[in-house]
Short mmCIF file of C-alpha atoms in Angstrom, two decimals:
data_model
loop_
_atom_site.label_atom_id
_atom_site.label_comp_id
_atom_site.label_asym_id
_atom_site.label_seq_id
_atom_site.Cartn_x
_atom_site.Cartn_y
_atom_site.Cartn_z
CA MET A 50 67.54 159.04 26.60
CA THR A 51 70.87 161.56 25.84
CA LEU A 52 69.97 162.09 21.64
CA GLY A 53 69.60 165.69 21.74
CA SER A 54 70.21 165.78 25.31
CA GLY A 55 67.44 164.41 25.59
CA GLN A 56 65.16 167.54 24.80
CA PHE A 57 62.60 164.74 22.55
CA CYS A 58 58.96 165.18 23.86
CA THR A 59 58.75 161.57 22.59
CA LYS A 60 62.73 160.79 25.08
CA PRO A 61 61.81 156.99 26.50
CA GLY A 62 61.03 158.42 30.42
CA VAL A 63 60.35 155.10 32.02
CA VAL A 64 61.28 152.01 31.23
CA PHE A 65 59.58 148.85 32.53
CA VAL A 66 61.56 144.78 32.71
CA VAL A 67 61.40 142.32 34.34
CA ASP A 68 63.31 141.47 37.22
CA SER A 69 65.39 139.29 35.78
CA ASP A 70 69.21 138.66 34.59
CA PRO A 71 69.44 139.85 31.63
CA ALA A 72 67.33 142.71 33.02
CA SER A 73 70.53 143.67 35.27
CA ALA A 74 72.77 143.34 32.32
CA PHE A 75 70.60 145.61 30.50
CA ILE A 76 71.19 148.17 33.03
CA GLU A 77 74.88 148.04 34.24
CA SER A 78 75.68 148.64 30.29
CA ALA A 79 73.13 150.95 30.24
CA GLN A 80 75.23 152.14 33.72
CA THR A 81 78.42 152.07 31.71
CA GLN A 82 77.69 153.60 29.04
CA LEU A 83 76.27 156.71 30.90
CA LEU A 84 79.62 157.05 32.98
CA ALA A 85 81.29 157.02 29.47
CA HIS A 86 79.60 160.21 28.17
CA THR A 87 80.22 162.95 26.68
CA PRO A 88 78.17 165.89 29.23
CA HIS A 89 75.46 168.13 27.74
CA THR A 90 74.37 170.88 26.45
CA LEU A 91 71.46 172.53 27.19
CA LEU A 92 68.96 174.97 24.86
CA THR A 93 68.68 177.60 27.49
CA PRO A 94 69.98 178.85 30.91
CA SER A 95 66.68 177.82 32.45
CA ILE A 96 66.24 174.70 30.92
CA ARG A 97 69.52 173.60 32.65
CA SER A 98 68.84 175.03 35.89
CA SER A 99 65.20 173.38 35.49
CA TYR A 100 67.27 170.06 34.63
CA CYS A 101 69.41 170.15 37.45
CA GLU A 102 67.81 170.70 39.92
CA GLN A 103 64.91 168.17 38.78
CA SER A 104 67.36 165.97 39.12
CA LYS A 105 69.20 166.77 41.77
CA HIS A 106 65.65 166.69 44.15
CA ARG A 107 65.08 163.06 42.07
CA ALA A 108 68.21 161.81 43.71
CA SER A 109 67.55 163.07 47.00
CA GLU A 110 64.88 160.67 47.23
CA ALA A 111 63.99 157.73 49.13
CA GLY A 112 63.86 153.55 46.97
CA LEU A 113 65.83 155.28 43.56
CA MET A 114 69.46 154.12 42.65
CA CYS A 115 70.97 156.92 40.74
CA THR A 116 74.20 156.77 38.44
CA THR A 117 75.36 160.22 37.15
CA GLN A 118 78.64 162.23 36.88
CA ASP A 119 78.91 165.69 37.82
CA GLN A 120 78.14 168.24 37.02
CA ASP A 121 79.69 171.55 35.27
CA PHE A 122 78.68 175.01 34.91
CA THR A 123 77.72 175.28 31.81
CA GLU A 124 77.08 171.08 31.01
CA VAL A 125 74.94 168.76 32.30
CA THR A 126 75.62 165.31 32.52
CA SER A 127 72.95 162.25 31.92
CA ALA A 128 71.09 160.44 35.04
CA LEU A 129 69.85 157.22 34.98
CA PHE A 130 67.72 155.92 37.86
CA VAL A 131 66.38 152.12 39.33
CA THR A 132 64.27 151.71 41.69
CA ASP A 133 61.84 148.25 41.95
CA SER A 134 57.76 148.60 41.04
CA ASP A 135 57.06 148.56 45.34
CA ALA A 136 59.09 151.56 45.47
CA TRP A 137 57.24 153.76 41.77
CA ARG A 138 53.73 152.62 43.44
CA THR A 139 54.64 154.88 46.59
CA ASN A 140 56.24 157.76 43.97
CA PRO A 141 53.74 158.38 41.52
CA LYS A 142 55.21 162.20 41.01
CA TRP A 143 58.26 159.78 39.49
CA GLU A 144 56.11 159.16 36.22
CA GLU A 145 56.31 163.67 35.86
CA GLU A 146 58.93 163.71 33.34
CA ILE A 147 62.85 165.63 33.21
CA PHE A 148 63.23 167.59 30.28
CA GLY A 149 67.07 166.51 29.21
CA PRO A 150 69.14 163.36 29.28
CA GLN A 151 66.89 161.32 32.11
CA SER A 152 64.98 158.19 31.99
CA MET A 153 64.34 155.41 34.98
CA VAL A 154 64.37 151.61 34.95
CA VAL A 155 61.09 149.73 37.21
CA MET A 156 61.95 146.18 38.28
CA CYS A 157 58.58 144.47 37.36
CA LYS A 158 57.73 141.42 39.96
CA ASP A 159 56.49 139.69 37.18
CA VAL A 160 54.26 140.44 33.73
CA ASP A 161 51.35 140.75 36.66
CA ASP A 162 53.01 142.96 38.03
CA MET A 163 54.04 145.10 34.79
CA LEU A 164 50.59 144.84 33.72
CA ALA A 165 48.78 146.38 37.54
CA ILE A 166 51.56 149.25 36.66
CA SER A 167 50.25 150.03 32.87
CA GLU A 168 47.01 150.51 34.91
CA THR A 169 48.26 153.65 36.50
CA LEU A 170 49.98 154.78 34.47
CA THR A 171 48.82 158.68 32.92
CA GLY A 172 48.30 160.15 28.88
CA SER A 173 51.72 159.59 26.70
CA LEU A 174 53.24 160.38 23.87
CA THR A 175 55.02 156.69 23.36
CA ALA A 176 54.81 153.35 24.46
CA THR A 177 57.43 150.66 22.54
CA LEU A 178 57.05 147.17 23.56
CA HIS A 179 60.72 145.26 24.06
CA THR A 180 60.25 141.80 23.22
CA GLN A 181 60.44 138.74 20.99
CA GLU A 182 58.34 135.78 19.78
CA GLY A 183 57.35 133.14 22.49
CA ASP A 184 57.10 136.45 24.44
CA TYR A 185 54.18 137.82 22.10
CA PRO A 186 50.83 136.51 24.23
CA ALA A 187 52.27 138.60 27.37
CA ALA A 188 52.93 141.14 25.03
CA LYS A 189 49.36 140.67 23.76
CA GLN A 190 48.25 141.56 27.33
CA LEU A 191 49.87 144.78 27.41
CA LEU A 192 49.11 145.62 24.25
CA ALA A 193 45.29 146.71 24.78
CA ARG A 194 46.62 148.47 27.83
CA LEU A 195 49.02 150.59 25.33
CA GLU A 196 47.14 151.63 23.05
CA GLU A 197 44.85 153.21 25.49
CA MET A 198 47.02 155.24 26.53
CA ALA A 199 48.68 156.42 23.78
CA GLY A 200 48.99 157.97 20.47
CA ARG A 201 51.71 155.54 18.83
CA VAL A 202 53.18 152.01 19.92
CA VAL A 203 56.11 150.92 19.17
CA PHE A 204 57.54 147.82 18.74
CA ASN A 205 61.24 146.40 19.97
CA GLY A 206 62.61 150.56 19.09
CA TRP A 207 62.59 153.98 20.68
CA PRO A 208 60.27 156.61 20.21
CA THR A 209 62.41 159.76 19.50
CA GLY A 210 61.97 159.29 15.69
CA VAL A 211 59.20 161.36 14.77
CA GLU A 212 58.79 160.73 10.94
CA VAL A 213 56.11 163.63 9.14
CA SER A 214 54.31 160.77 7.18
CA TYR A 215 50.49 159.45 7.10
CA ALA A 216 51.08 156.90 9.40
CA MET A 217 52.45 158.87 12.26
CA ILE A 218 50.59 160.12 14.95
CA HIS A 219 51.77 162.44 17.42
CA GLY A 220 49.12 162.79 20.62
CA GLY A 221 47.98 161.67 23.28
CA PRO A 222 44.99 161.05 26.19
CA TYR A 223 45.74 163.83 28.07
CA PRO A 224 49.13 164.59 29.68
CA ALA A 225 50.35 163.81 26.38
CA SER A 226 48.16 166.02 24.74
CA THR A 227 45.09 168.19 25.61
CA SER A 228 43.56 166.34 22.77
CA ALA A 229 43.80 162.80 22.39
CA ALA A 230 41.34 162.75 19.11
CA SER A 231 44.44 164.73 16.92
CA THR A 232 47.93 164.19 16.32
CA SER A 233 50.49 167.64 15.81
CA VAL A 234 53.34 165.37 13.41
CA GLY A 235 52.02 163.71 9.85
CA ALA A 236 49.04 164.31 7.10
CA SER A 237 46.34 164.06 9.08
CA ALA A 238 47.51 167.02 11.29
CA ILE A 239 45.50 170.04 8.98
CA GLU A 240 42.33 168.42 10.86
CA ARG A 241 43.31 170.48 13.66
CA TRP A 242 42.71 173.20 12.20
CA LEU A 243 39.14 172.37 9.90
CA ARG A 244 35.41 171.19 11.55
CA PRO A 245 33.65 169.91 9.55
CA VAL A 246 30.64 170.43 7.29
CA ALA A 247 27.83 169.02 5.54
CA TYR A 248 26.37 171.03 2.41
CA GLN A 249 22.45 169.22 2.70
CA ALA A 250 20.80 169.32 -1.57
CA LEU A 251 23.22 171.83 -2.72
CA PRO A 252 23.61 171.98 -6.40
CA ASP A 253 26.63 171.50 -8.14
CA ALA A 254 27.25 175.11 -8.92
CA LEU A 255 26.98 176.67 -5.44
CA LEU A 256 29.16 173.60 -3.73
CA PRO A 257 32.66 173.91 -3.16
CA GLU A 258 35.58 172.91 -6.42
CA ALA A 259 36.52 169.98 -3.70
CA LEU A 260 32.55 168.68 -3.59
CA ARG A 261 31.09 169.08 -6.90
CA SER A 262 31.08 165.81 -9.00
CA GLY A 263 32.92 167.13 -12.25
CA ASN A 264 36.46 166.73 -9.09
CA PRO A 265 37.53 170.14 -10.92
CA LEU A 266 40.92 169.55 -8.05
CA SER A 267 41.20 166.02 -8.32
CA VAL A 268 40.71 164.98 -4.67
CA PRO A 269 39.73 161.48 -3.36
CA GLN A 270 35.59 161.58 -3.20
CA ASN A 271 33.20 159.62 -0.98
CA PHE A 272 30.22 158.42 -2.88
CA ASP A 273 27.88 156.72 -1.23
CA ALA A 274 23.87 155.65 -2.04
CA LEU A 275 22.41 158.61 -0.51
CA GLY A 276 25.06 160.77 -2.28
#
């Protein structure tokens, strides 16, 4: 939420929890740490202005409890909103991102309530499951939905780190990206700029070097019975 002053596109913007004593303790701890956090400097004046306006507007809406500090002229403070699943359902606009150090916790009645809400969520770059082994049956139910709505599913961690690797997928269904079939980070990102072409029955001399049978570029090649 506050890493990089909340200016990561993978910032955990909405956290869904089952209403319980541990969830209340989590929220209380987050609120305490937020109030002790130093103010943030955002990237540009326009980003600061947008963050302040959106946060102020959201804090004024019914059904939300907001924990924050007073803003000064140049810096901004973090904001943590808390609501319940009923209020969330009547305010779909709350899913829209506020760019900056802000997040929202939604208290769900139970796992079934959380599952029902997950069916209404739009595309996202990431989705995270925080759970333990005893809750794996419920986690499997949620996982089936998270795979549909996010490009990267994180287990017991936070999504802000985006490592450039073969395994990284940084994309997702709209509005997370405009092309859910590709990634903008990782080895597969080059595929965004490529178009597949098949060369049928061409002699070796006319094929691109990467496709020749002698493999002069030593690149991975796949062969089947048809060639």
